[in-house]
mmCIF file of C-alpha atoms in Angstrom:
data_model
loop_
_atom_site.group_PDB
_atom_site.id
_atom_site.type_symbol
_atom_site.label_atom_id
_atom_site.label_comp_id
_atom_site.label_asym_id
_atom_site.label_seq_id
_atom_site.Cartn_x
_atom_site.Cartn_y
_atom_site.Cartn_z
ATOM 1 C CA MET A 1 -20.191 -22.193 27.067
ATOM 2 C CA HIS A 2 -20.299 -20.610 30.487
ATOM 3 C CA ASP A 3 -18.352 -23.554 31.887
ATOM 4 C CA ASP A 4 -15.434 -22.513 29.674
ATOM 5 C CA CYS A 5 -15.267 -18.995 31.071
ATOM 6 C CA PRO A 6 -13.000 -19.668 34.108
ATOM 7 C CA LYS A 7 -10.692 -21.781 31.923
ATOM 8 C CA ASN A 8 -10.507 -19.017 29.299
ATOM 9 C CA LEU A 9 -10.119 -16.144 31.761
ATOM 10 C CA PHE A 10 -6.318 -16.413 32.008
ATOM 11 C CA ALA A 11 -6.081 -16.738 28.208
ATOM 12 C CA VAL A 12 -8.200 -13.595 27.799
ATOM 13 C CA GLY A 13 -5.842 -11.790 30.190
ATOM 14 C CA LEU A 14 -2.771 -12.880 28.229
ATOM 15 C CA ILE A 15 -4.245 -11.873 24.872
ATOM 16 C CA THR A 16 -5.361 -8.544 26.368
ATOM 17 C CA SER A 17 -1.736 -7.897 27.395
ATOM 18 C CA LEU A 18 -0.834 -8.033 23.680
ATOM 19 C CA PHE A 19 -3.155 -5.084 23.004
ATOM 20 C CA PHE A 20 -1.224 -3.179 25.677
ATOM 21 C CA LEU A 21 2.150 -4.124 24.195
ATOM 22 C CA TRP A 22 1.513 -2.979 20.626
ATOM 23 C CA GLY A 23 -0.271 0.160 21.846
ATOM 24 C CA PHE A 24 2.744 1.051 23.981
ATOM 25 C CA ALA A 25 5.290 0.383 21.222
ATOM 26 C CA LEU A 26 3.500 2.362 18.504
ATOM 27 C CA ASN A 27 2.769 5.318 20.784
ATOM 28 C CA LEU A 28 6.437 5.709 21.692
ATOM 29 C CA ASN A 29 7.035 6.904 18.110
ATOM 30 C CA PRO A 30 5.877 10.490 18.864
ATOM 31 C CA ILE A 31 8.572 10.546 21.573
ATOM 32 C CA LEU A 32 11.251 8.978 19.367
ATOM 33 C CA ILE A 33 10.662 11.435 16.512
ATOM 34 C CA PRO A 34 11.745 14.607 18.376
ATOM 35 C CA HIS A 35 14.315 12.647 20.395
ATOM 36 C CA LEU A 36 16.147 11.039 17.470
ATOM 37 C CA LYS A 37 15.784 14.278 15.503
ATOM 38 C CA LYS A 38 18.081 15.809 18.131
ATOM 39 C CA ALA A 39 20.372 12.842 18.724
ATOM 40 C CA CYS A 40 20.953 12.065 15.035
ATOM 41 C CA GLN A 41 20.636 15.673 13.767
ATOM 42 C CA LEU A 42 17.764 15.047 11.354
ATOM 43 C CA THR A 43 15.380 17.169 9.301
ATOM 44 C CA ASP A 44 11.626 16.812 9.884
ATOM 45 C CA ALA A 45 11.328 14.695 6.728
ATOM 46 C CA GLN A 46 14.127 12.375 7.861
ATOM 47 C CA SER A 47 12.670 11.998 11.368
ATOM 48 C CA ALA A 48 9.315 10.955 9.861
ATOM 49 C CA PHE A 49 10.881 7.721 8.598
ATOM 50 C CA ILE A 50 10.552 6.464 12.182
ATOM 51 C CA ASP A 51 6.850 6.019 11.376
ATOM 52 C CA SER A 52 7.615 4.608 7.940
ATOM 53 C CA ALA A 53 9.867 1.908 9.441
ATOM 54 C CA SER A 54 7.054 0.944 11.810
ATOM 55 C CA TYR A 55 4.034 0.980 9.537
ATOM 56 C CA ILE A 56 5.548 -0.494 6.372
ATOM 57 C CA ALA A 57 5.737 -3.803 8.268
ATOM 58 C CA TYR A 58 1.927 -4.038 8.360
ATOM 59 C CA PHE A 59 1.813 -3.821 4.565
ATOM 60 C CA LEU A 60 4.562 -6.376 4.034
ATOM 61 C CA LEU A 61 3.606 -8.914 6.701
ATOM 62 C CA ALA A 62 -0.178 -8.764 7.245
ATOM 63 C CA ILE A 63 -0.899 -11.596 4.789
ATOM 64 C CA PRO A 64 2.245 -13.691 5.580
ATOM 65 C CA ALA A 65 1.352 -13.436 9.288
ATOM 66 C CA GLY A 66 -2.122 -14.795 8.559
ATOM 67 C CA GLN A 67 -0.663 -17.651 6.488
ATOM 68 C CA PHE A 68 1.847 -18.467 9.248
ATOM 69 C CA MET A 69 -0.969 -18.745 11.797
ATOM 70 C CA LYS A 70 -3.014 -20.978 9.512
ATOM 71 C CA ARG A 71 -0.121 -23.429 9.613
ATOM 72 C CA TYR A 72 1.224 -23.018 13.153
ATOM 73 C CA GLY A 73 -1.807 -21.664 15.011
ATOM 74 C CA TYR A 74 -2.472 -18.482 16.964
ATOM 75 C CA LYS A 75 -0.027 -19.396 19.730
ATOM 76 C CA GLY A 76 2.839 -19.957 17.282
ATOM 77 C CA GLY A 77 2.156 -16.613 15.617
ATOM 78 C CA ILE A 78 1.988 -14.778 18.940
ATOM 79 C CA LEU A 79 5.263 -16.325 20.163
ATOM 80 C CA LEU A 80 7.021 -15.381 16.922
ATOM 81 C CA GLY A 81 5.608 -11.848 17.226
ATOM 82 C CA LEU A 82 6.834 -11.490 20.794
ATOM 83 C CA GLY A 83 10.269 -12.831 19.812
ATOM 84 C CA LEU A 84 10.602 -10.265 17.006
ATOM 85 C CA PHE A 85 9.359 -7.486 19.297
ATOM 86 C CA ALA A 86 11.949 -8.318 21.985
ATOM 87 C CA THR A 87 14.748 -8.635 19.404
ATOM 88 C CA GLY A 88 13.967 -5.199 17.955
ATOM 89 C CA ALA A 89 13.849 -3.644 21.436
ATOM 90 C CA PHE A 90 17.260 -5.106 22.336
ATOM 91 C CA LEU A 91 18.713 -3.778 19.057
ATOM 92 C CA PHE A 92 18.116 -0.249 20.363
ATOM 93 C CA TYR A 93 21.140 -0.681 22.632
ATOM 94 C CA PRO A 94 23.774 -1.065 19.874
ATOM 95 C CA ALA A 95 21.883 1.416 17.680
ATOM 96 C CA ALA A 96 22.241 4.053 20.397
ATOM 97 C CA ALA A 97 25.886 3.138 21.022
ATOM 98 C CA ALA A 98 26.624 3.667 17.310
ATOM 99 C CA ARG A 99 24.251 6.678 17.126
ATOM 100 C CA SER A 100 23.202 5.268 13.741
ATOM 101 C CA TYR A 101 19.797 6.397 12.469
ATOM 102 C CA GLY A 102 19.698 3.534 9.940
ATOM 103 C CA PHE A 103 20.303 1.065 12.781
ATOM 104 C CA PHE A 104 17.438 2.627 14.766
ATOM 105 C CA LEU A 105 15.122 2.308 11.762
ATOM 106 C CA GLY A 106 16.092 -1.342 11.348
ATOM 107 C CA ALA A 107 15.340 -2.016 15.014
ATOM 108 C CA LEU A 108 11.962 -0.300 14.709
ATOM 109 C CA PHE A 109 11.130 -2.364 11.626
ATOM 110 C CA VAL A 110 11.887 -5.600 13.517
ATOM 111 C CA ILE A 111 9.652 -4.447 16.392
ATOM 112 C CA ALA A 112 6.866 -3.598 13.939
ATOM 113 C CA CYS A 113 7.154 -7.017 12.269
ATOM 114 C CA GLY A 114 6.472 -8.500 15.686
ATOM 115 C CA LEU A 115 3.547 -6.146 16.259
ATOM 116 C CA THR A 116 2.013 -7.201 12.938
ATOM 117 C CA PHE A 117 1.954 -10.823 14.094
ATOM 118 C CA LEU A 118 0.495 -9.827 17.474
ATOM 119 C CA GLU A 119 -2.237 -7.671 15.964
ATOM 120 C CA THR A 120 -3.111 -10.217 13.272
ATOM 121 C CA ALA A 121 -3.563 -12.859 15.973
ATOM 122 C CA ALA A 122 -5.050 -10.928 18.867
ATOM 123 C CA ASN A 123 -7.936 -9.157 17.111
ATOM 124 C CA PRO A 124 -9.710 -12.306 15.879
ATOM 125 C CA TYR A 125 -8.596 -14.399 18.878
ATOM 126 C CA ILE A 126 -10.104 -12.102 21.518
ATOM 127 C CA THR A 127 -13.496 -12.156 19.765
ATOM 128 C CA VAL A 128 -13.765 -15.965 19.622
ATOM 129 C CA LEU A 129 -12.222 -16.712 23.031
ATOM 130 C CA GLY A 130 -15.443 -17.407 24.920
ATOM 131 C CA ASP A 131 -19.156 -16.804 24.413
ATOM 132 C CA PRO A 132 -20.007 -15.219 21.029
ATOM 133 C CA GLU A 133 -22.425 -12.911 22.881
ATOM 134 C CA GLY A 134 -19.505 -11.487 24.877
ATOM 135 C CA ALA A 135 -17.226 -10.821 21.888
ATOM 136 C CA THR A 136 -17.879 -7.068 21.794
ATOM 137 C CA GLN A 137 -17.350 -6.748 25.560
ATOM 138 C CA ARG A 138 -14.050 -8.645 25.339
ATOM 139 C CA LEU A 139 -12.911 -6.433 22.462
ATOM 140 C CA ASN A 140 -13.835 -3.293 24.431
ATOM 141 C CA PHE A 141 -12.005 -4.662 27.476
ATOM 142 C CA ALA A 142 -8.883 -5.299 25.382
ATOM 143 C CA GLN A 143 -9.212 -1.850 23.776
ATOM 144 C CA SER A 144 -9.134 -0.259 27.231
ATOM 145 C CA PHE A 145 -5.630 -1.658 27.775
ATOM 146 C CA ASN A 146 -4.609 -0.553 24.280
ATOM 147 C CA GLY A 147 -5.784 2.926 25.257
ATOM 148 C CA LEU A 148 -4.011 2.764 28.622
ATOM 149 C CA ALA A 149 -0.779 1.957 26.774
ATOM 150 C CA ALA A 150 -1.351 4.844 24.345
ATOM 151 C CA THR A 151 -1.586 7.217 27.318
ATOM 152 C CA LEU A 152 1.330 5.755 29.291
ATOM 153 C CA ALA A 153 3.786 5.598 26.354
ATOM 154 C CA PRO A 154 4.207 9.368 25.808
ATOM 155 C CA LEU A 155 3.932 9.991 29.554
ATOM 156 C CA LEU A 156 6.751 7.574 30.472
ATOM 157 C CA GLY A 157 8.695 8.336 27.301
ATOM 158 C CA GLY A 158 8.613 12.038 28.141
ATOM 159 C CA ILE A 159 9.973 11.303 31.628
ATOM 160 C CA PHE A 160 12.638 8.701 30.840
ATOM 161 C CA ILE A 161 13.706 9.467 27.246
ATOM 162 C CA LEU A 162 13.271 13.183 26.557
ATOM 163 C CA SER A 163 15.909 15.353 28.256
ATOM 164 C CA GLY A 164 14.127 18.667 27.776
ATOM 165 C CA LYS A 165 17.387 20.127 26.395
ATOM 166 C CA SER A 166 17.501 21.227 22.779
ATOM 167 C CA LEU A 167 20.191 23.036 20.838
ATOM 168 C CA SER A 168 19.397 25.566 18.134
ATOM 169 C CA PRO A 169 21.384 25.176 14.880
ATOM 170 C CA ALA A 170 23.445 28.206 15.899
ATOM 171 C CA GLN A 171 24.228 26.722 19.339
ATOM 172 C CA ALA A 172 25.224 23.400 17.793
ATOM 173 C CA ALA A 173 27.473 25.140 15.251
ATOM 174 C CA ALA A 174 29.188 27.185 17.997
ATOM 175 C CA MET A 175 29.831 24.179 20.263
ATOM 176 C CA PRO A 176 33.284 22.505 20.090
ATOM 177 C CA ALA A 177 33.132 19.163 18.240
ATOM 178 C CA PRO A 178 34.026 16.970 21.275
ATOM 179 C CA GLN A 179 31.416 18.719 23.439
ATOM 180 C CA LEU A 180 28.757 18.417 20.715
ATOM 181 C CA GLY A 181 29.607 14.740 20.226
ATOM 182 C CA ALA A 182 29.294 14.082 23.957
ATOM 183 C CA TYR A 183 25.905 15.843 24.054
ATOM 184 C CA LEU A 184 24.583 13.863 21.071
ATOM 185 C CA ASN A 185 25.869 10.549 22.461
ATOM 186 C CA HIS A 186 24.222 11.268 25.814
ATOM 187 C CA GLU A 187 20.917 12.002 24.067
ATOM 188 C CA ALA A 188 21.111 8.804 22.010
ATOM 189 C CA ALA A 189 21.941 6.697 25.086
ATOM 190 C CA ALA A 190 18.699 7.785 26.805
ATOM 191 C CA VAL A 191 16.755 5.083 24.907
ATOM 192 C CA GLN A 192 19.010 2.194 25.945
ATOM 193 C CA ALA A 193 17.677 1.403 29.426
ATOM 194 C CA PRO A 194 13.965 1.901 28.544
ATOM 195 C CA TYR A 195 14.168 -0.416 25.537
ATOM 196 C CA LEU A 196 16.137 -3.050 27.457
ATOM 197 C CA LEU A 197 13.313 -3.029 30.023
ATOM 198 C CA ILE A 198 10.681 -3.256 27.281
ATOM 199 C CA GLY A 199 12.497 -6.184 25.647
ATOM 200 C CA GLY A 200 12.790 -7.976 28.997
ATOM 201 C CA PHE A 201 9.097 -7.481 29.761
ATOM 202 C CA VAL A 202 8.112 -8.811 26.318
ATOM 203 C CA LEU A 203 10.263 -11.918 26.857
ATOM 204 C CA LEU A 204 8.576 -12.441 30.238
ATOM 205 C CA ILE A 205 5.134 -12.374 28.573
ATOM 206 C CA ALA A 206 6.437 -14.789 25.910
ATOM 207 C CA ALA A 207 7.702 -17.199 28.585
ATOM 208 C CA VAL A 208 4.371 -17.153 30.458
ATOM 209 C CA LEU A 209 2.484 -17.677 27.209
ATOM 210 C CA TYR A 210 4.784 -20.530 26.125
ATOM 211 C CA PHE A 211 3.975 -22.505 29.274
ATOM 212 C CA THR A 212 0.254 -21.665 29.134
ATOM 213 C CA ARG A 213 -2.175 -23.925 27.324
ATOM 214 C CA LEU A 214 -4.310 -21.678 25.174
ATOM 215 C CA PRO A 215 -7.752 -23.029 24.239
ATOM 216 C CA ASP A 216 -8.083 -24.369 20.706
ATOM 217 C CA ILE A 217 -10.244 -22.069 18.647
ATOM 218 C CA ILE A 218 -12.704 -23.569 16.179
ATOM 219 C CA GLU A 219 -13.759 -20.742 13.937
ATOM 220 C CA SER A 220 -17.275 -20.648 12.610
ATOM 221 C CA THR A 221 -17.952 -21.095 8.913
ATOM 222 C CA ASP A 222 -18.947 -17.856 7.275
ATOM 223 C CA ASP A 223 -21.890 -17.344 4.929
ATOM 224 C CA GLU A 224 -21.084 -17.813 1.282
ATOM 225 C CA GLY A 225 -20.912 -14.085 0.601
ATOM 226 C CA PRO A 226 -20.796 -12.364 -2.795
ATOM 227 C CA GLY A 227 -19.970 -14.406 -5.878
ATOM 228 C CA ARG A 228 -17.920 -11.699 -7.592
ATOM 229 C CA PRO A 229 -14.136 -11.357 -7.078
ATOM 230 C CA LEU A 230 -13.038 -9.491 -3.965
ATOM 231 C CA LEU A 231 -11.367 -6.719 -5.959
ATOM 232 C CA GLN A 232 -14.749 -5.900 -7.529
ATOM 233 C CA GLU A 233 -16.203 -5.074 -4.101
ATOM 234 C CA LYS A 234 -16.334 -1.292 -4.453
ATOM 235 C CA ASN A 235 -17.191 -0.600 -0.827
ATOM 236 C CA LEU A 236 -14.287 -2.757 0.360
ATOM 237 C CA LEU A 237 -11.834 -0.978 -1.938
ATOM 238 C CA LEU A 238 -13.160 2.410 -0.837
ATOM 239 C CA GLY A 239 -12.809 1.252 2.776
ATOM 240 C CA VAL A 240 -9.174 0.229 2.164
ATOM 241 C CA LEU A 241 -8.549 3.704 0.716
ATOM 242 C CA ALA A 242 -10.297 5.385 3.670
ATOM 243 C CA GLN A 243 -8.275 3.330 6.171
ATOM 244 C CA PHE A 244 -5.068 4.211 4.300
ATOM 245 C CA PHE A 245 -5.818 7.936 4.611
ATOM 246 C CA TYR A 246 -7.153 7.644 8.164
ATOM 247 C CA VAL A 247 -4.076 5.860 9.573
ATOM 248 C CA GLY A 248 -1.926 8.399 7.727
ATOM 249 C CA ALA A 249 -3.834 11.213 9.433
ATOM 250 C CA GLN A 250 -3.717 9.551 12.857
ATOM 251 C CA VAL A 251 0.036 9.019 12.718
ATOM 252 C CA CYS A 252 0.723 12.527 11.377
ATOM 253 C CA VAL A 253 -1.359 14.221 14.085
ATOM 254 C CA SER A 254 0.343 12.339 16.940
ATOM 255 C CA SER A 255 3.893 12.075 15.618
ATOM 256 C CA PHE A 256 4.474 15.771 15.035
ATOM 257 C CA PHE A 257 2.432 16.891 18.071
ATOM 258 C CA ILE A 258 5.462 17.605 20.322
ATOM 259 C CA ARG A 259 7.275 19.511 17.587
ATOM 260 C CA PHE A 260 4.066 21.429 16.767
ATOM 261 C CA ALA A 261 3.509 22.389 20.429
ATOM 262 C CA GLY A 262 7.066 23.666 20.691
ATOM 263 C CA ARG A 263 7.017 25.700 17.484
ATOM 264 C CA VAL A 264 3.480 27.126 17.684
ATOM 265 C CA ALA A 265 2.940 27.532 21.432
ATOM 266 C CA GLY A 266 6.493 27.555 22.842
ATOM 267 C CA ILE A 267 5.816 24.452 24.986
ATOM 268 C CA ASP A 268 8.956 22.540 26.015
ATOM 269 C CA GLU A 269 9.205 18.909 24.912
ATOM 270 C CA LYS A 270 8.622 17.332 28.346
ATOM 271 C CA THR A 271 5.461 19.400 28.909
ATOM 272 C CA ALA A 272 4.336 18.717 25.332
ATOM 273 C CA ALA A 273 4.688 14.974 26.047
ATOM 274 C CA LEU A 274 2.253 15.441 28.964
ATOM 275 C CA TYR A 275 -0.185 17.228 26.624
ATOM 276 C CA LEU A 276 0.108 14.328 24.190
ATOM 277 C CA ALA A 277 -0.538 11.797 26.975
ATOM 278 C CA GLY A 278 -3.689 13.752 27.883
ATOM 279 C CA ALA A 279 -4.762 13.861 24.233
ATOM 280 C CA LEU A 280 -4.355 10.096 23.912
ATOM 281 C CA LEU A 281 -6.321 9.604 27.126
ATOM 282 C CA GLY A 282 -9.058 11.572 25.339
ATOM 283 C CA PHE A 283 -8.661 9.211 22.373
ATOM 284 C CA THR A 284 -9.308 6.249 24.673
ATOM 285 C CA ALA A 285 -12.301 7.910 26.339
ATOM 286 C CA GLY A 286 -13.636 8.831 22.906
ATOM 287 C CA ARG A 287 -13.613 5.206 21.795
ATOM 288 C CA PHE A 288 -15.872 4.165 24.686
ATOM 289 C CA ILE A 289 -18.111 7.223 24.360
ATOM 290 C CA GLY A 290 -18.368 6.662 20.602
ATOM 291 C CA THR A 291 -19.226 2.987 21.075
ATOM 292 C CA ALA A 292 -22.001 4.003 23.476
ATOM 293 C CA LEU A 293 -23.290 6.654 21.041
ATOM 294 C CA MET A 294 -23.577 4.032 18.300
ATOM 295 C CA ARG A 295 -26.543 2.580 20.167
ATOM 296 C CA TYR A 296 -28.433 5.713 19.184
ATOM 297 C CA VAL A 297 -26.593 7.084 16.140
ATOM 298 C CA PRO A 298 -25.688 4.896 13.111
ATOM 299 C CA ALA A 299 -21.935 4.280 12.943
ATOM 300 C CA SER A 300 -21.650 5.738 9.436
ATOM 301 C CA ARG A 301 -23.297 9.015 10.512
ATOM 302 C CA LEU A 302 -21.055 9.268 13.560
ATOM 303 C CA LEU A 303 -18.014 8.625 11.356
ATOM 304 C CA ALA A 304 -19.153 11.349 8.939
ATOM 305 C CA GLY A 305 -19.671 13.849 11.748
ATOM 306 C CA TYR A 306 -16.390 13.070 13.472
ATOM 307 C CA SER A 307 -14.327 13.234 10.260
ATOM 308 C CA LEU A 308 -15.827 16.597 9.293
ATOM 309 C CA LEU A 309 -15.237 17.953 12.793
ATOM 310 C CA ASN A 310 -11.613 16.825 12.581
ATOM 311 C CA PHE A 311 -11.145 18.542 9.227
ATOM 312 C CA PHE A 312 -12.186 21.858 10.760
ATOM 313 C CA LEU A 313 -10.257 21.292 14.012
ATOM 314 C CA VAL A 314 -7.030 20.679 12.084
ATOM 315 C CA LEU A 315 -7.657 23.829 10.040
ATOM 316 C CA LEU A 316 -8.067 25.717 13.335
ATOM 317 C CA ALA A 317 -4.715 24.334 14.444
ATOM 318 C CA VAL A 318 -3.156 25.506 11.162
ATOM 319 C CA PHE A 319 -4.562 29.032 11.109
ATOM 320 C CA THR A 320 -4.624 30.025 14.793
ATOM 321 C CA HIS A 321 -1.727 30.531 17.195
ATOM 322 C CA GLY A 322 -0.564 29.724 20.707
ATOM 323 C CA HIS A 323 -2.102 27.207 23.072
ATOM 324 C CA PHE A 324 -5.460 27.282 21.258
ATOM 325 C CA SER A 325 -3.850 25.533 18.271
ATOM 326 C CA VAL A 326 -2.571 22.779 20.562
ATOM 327 C CA TYR A 327 -5.999 22.359 22.168
ATOM 328 C CA ALA A 328 -7.508 21.957 18.683
ATOM 329 C CA LEU A 329 -5.172 18.999 18.046
ATOM 330 C CA VAL A 330 -6.105 17.512 21.427
ATOM 331 C CA GLY A 331 -9.728 17.602 20.217
ATOM 332 C CA VAL A 332 -8.731 15.849 16.993
ATOM 333 C CA GLU A 333 -7.441 12.886 19.030
ATOM 334 C CA PHE A 334 -10.848 12.506 20.709
ATOM 335 C CA PHE A 335 -12.743 12.459 17.410
ATOM 336 C CA MET A 336 -10.291 10.038 15.755
ATOM 337 C CA SER A 337 -11.126 7.439 18.402
ATOM 338 C CA ILE A 338 -13.840 5.467 16.595
ATOM 339 C CA MET A 339 -12.444 5.756 13.093
ATOM 340 C CA PHE A 340 -10.224 2.678 12.703
ATOM 341 C CA PRO A 341 -12.714 0.053 13.985
ATOM 342 C CA THR A 342 -15.672 1.782 12.276
ATOM 343 C CA ILE A 343 -13.984 1.990 8.861
ATOM 344 C CA PHE A 344 -12.832 -1.615 9.293
ATOM 345 C CA SER A 345 -16.314 -2.902 10.139
ATOM 346 C CA LEU A 346 -18.094 -0.927 7.407
ATOM 347 C CA SER A 347 -15.529 -2.112 4.841
ATOM 348 C CA ILE A 348 -15.926 -5.858 5.434
ATOM 349 C CA ARG A 349 -19.710 -6.041 5.962
ATOM 350 C CA GLY A 350 -21.468 -8.512 3.673
ATOM 351 C CA LEU A 351 -18.306 -10.294 2.525
ATOM 352 C CA GLY A 352 -19.294 -13.642 4.060
ATOM 353 C CA SER A 353 -16.654 -16.305 3.412
ATOM 354 C CA LYS A 354 -14.353 -13.647 1.966
ATOM 355 C CA THR A 355 -14.284 -11.660 5.218
ATOM 356 C CA LYS A 356 -10.789 -12.834 6.216
ATOM 357 C CA GLU A 357 -9.298 -11.880 2.838
ATOM 358 C CA GLY A 358 -11.078 -8.530 2.955
ATOM 359 C CA SER A 359 -9.859 -7.965 6.510
ATOM 360 C CA SER A 360 -6.254 -8.552 5.413
ATOM 361 C CA LEU A 361 -6.593 -5.848 2.757
ATOM 362 C CA VAL A 362 -7.952 -3.355 5.302
ATOM 363 C CA ILE A 363 -5.137 -4.192 7.744
ATOM 364 C CA MET A 364 -2.582 -3.701 4.944
ATOM 365 C CA ALA A 365 -3.967 -0.178 4.531
ATOM 366 C CA ILE A 366 -2.210 0.669 7.812
ATOM 367 C CA VAL A 367 0.719 1.387 5.481
ATOM 368 C CA GLY A 368 -0.786 4.887 5.259
ATOM 369 C CA GLY A 369 1.092 5.495 8.498
ATOM 370 C CA ALA A 370 4.341 4.921 6.579
ATOM 371 C CA VAL A 371 3.451 7.122 3.600
ATOM 372 C CA PHE A 372 1.996 10.367 4.952
ATOM 373 C CA PRO A 373 4.447 11.362 7.751
ATOM 374 C CA PRO A 374 7.409 11.786 5.305
ATOM 375 C CA ILE A 375 5.149 13.884 3.061
ATOM 376 C CA MET A 376 4.204 16.006 6.064
ATOM 377 C CA GLY A 377 7.851 16.197 7.177
ATOM 378 C CA ARG A 378 8.988 17.376 3.752
ATOM 379 C CA MET A 379 6.234 19.998 3.747
ATOM 380 C CA SER A 380 7.343 21.108 7.222
ATOM 381 C CA ASP A 381 10.951 21.497 6.068
ATOM 382 C CA ALA A 382 9.794 23.507 3.039
ATOM 383 C CA SER A 383 7.344 25.750 4.942
ATOM 384 C CA SER A 384 6.458 25.228 8.624
ATOM 385 C CA ILE A 385 5.263 22.442 10.893
ATOM 386 C CA GLN A 386 1.977 24.326 11.335
ATOM 387 C CA LEU A 387 1.196 24.538 7.626
ATOM 388 C CA ALA A 388 2.203 20.878 7.209
ATOM 389 C CA TYR A 389 -0.888 19.884 9.206
ATOM 390 C CA VAL A 390 -2.890 20.529 6.029
ATOM 391 C CA VAL A 391 -1.833 16.960 5.114
ATOM 392 C CA PRO A 392 -3.947 15.191 7.807
ATOM 393 C CA ALA A 393 -6.775 17.702 7.233
ATOM 394 C CA CYS A 394 -7.072 16.504 3.622
ATOM 395 C CA CYS A 395 -6.944 12.868 4.789
ATOM 396 C CA PHE A 396 -10.062 13.380 6.937
ATOM 397 C CA LEU A 397 -11.998 14.465 3.830
ATOM 398 C CA VAL A 398 -11.410 11.011 2.297
ATOM 399 C CA VAL A 399 -12.794 9.413 5.482
ATOM 400 C CA PHE A 400 -15.803 11.759 5.280
ATOM 401 C CA TYR A 401 -16.477 10.648 1.685
ATOM 402 C CA PHE A 402 -16.343 6.971 2.683
ATOM 403 C CA ALA A 403 -18.773 7.644 5.548
ATOM 404 C CA LEU A 404 -21.196 9.377 3.162
ATOM 405 C CA ARG A 405 -21.084 6.377 0.812
ATOM 406 C CA ASN A 406 -22.157 4.181 3.748
ATOM 407 C CA ILE A 407 -24.690 6.574 5.234
ATOM 408 C CA GLY A 408 -27.563 4.110 4.700
ATOM 409 C CA VAL A 409 -25.960 1.437 6.908
ATOM 410 C CA LYS A 410 -27.890 1.378 10.171
ATOM 411 C CA LYS A 411 -25.780 -0.904 12.344
ATOM 412 C CA VAL A 412 -22.367 -2.583 12.344
ATOM 413 C CA LYS A 413 -20.518 -4.593 14.971
ATOM 414 C CA LEU A 414 -17.066 -3.279 15.754
ATOM 415 C CA ALA A 415 -14.723 -6.215 15.249
ATOM 416 C CA THR A 416 -11.165 -4.932 15.586
ATOM 417 C CA ALA A 417 -8.936 -2.536 17.487
ATOM 418 C CA HIS A 418 -5.660 -0.819 16.564
#
């Protein structure tokens, strides 16, 4: 096995780059939401469909992506994913030229279809690419680049996409139509160069991968597992529900963060993007700290504690004012860090030969990120962005319940990253 390590090292590096790519793409959404809200003159509820366009792809394509890779292999699936990603990124150019919100949503959906293929391939591939004993270390290594991307996306997006200039409804109404049109077109055009660069970089990775021989992966045969149908596995179904609510909470907290910081603490959008980058750096640090803590604290207990802490932190953000509210949301990012891989691993334990099917169901639950942001946006339009954060607070209670149902589980191996 050790003789294979040098041969696999370049492959591990390439697959790790995929974790960076989907982390970067998804974490640009919190920048796009306030940006396109301005450029396309949207309500909060309408702007939330940016997340819906991204996350609905996971629900629609998680199983087809797995079937495609069964037939054409991991490499074929990754190349298709990169091709879709690049195509969606290039579509941002005409979408901005037309200043069409529907066009933007279509482009985001194409990107997310590509990300679904990448994530479906990369998570299992990184764990079997080398010694089985090193699977967790390889996953953690890949997660570090996913976290780096999550930090860099709002940081770079804040610099190169957000202008820092916002018009109040009264200012927009008082502005002559040609001047307003020029302002809105200039705002929309800010995404063109960044997304052309992203598309070009993705194509470069695809070209390198195309000419690279990836090792053939022979997957081990699972234990037989339970004899009853998968849909009778209560813990799996509860885990799918918990993941649905968790991803909804995660996306809501991050996506409306810049708008929240502006409304509640008077922080301008460029500075708020820096706060968000710091919060997501905390998310990354929290994942490594949480993984280390699991050596001493059972994963289910840590999940229960973190979800309850997040419930109260979000309530603090809702009912306090000024910078303290923003700091509470920064804390929420830290304690969300372990939730996706922990819920995933607790959900599929004991499934044996049905693990892959069970995993697909848990991945499909990422659609929570498409469902909850529009609900939160509608609540924000009807009341305030601050009160709308009650939505993710309630989501964390579902995660807490799932953790309590698994409180007797002493140890699980984290097997995925998102």
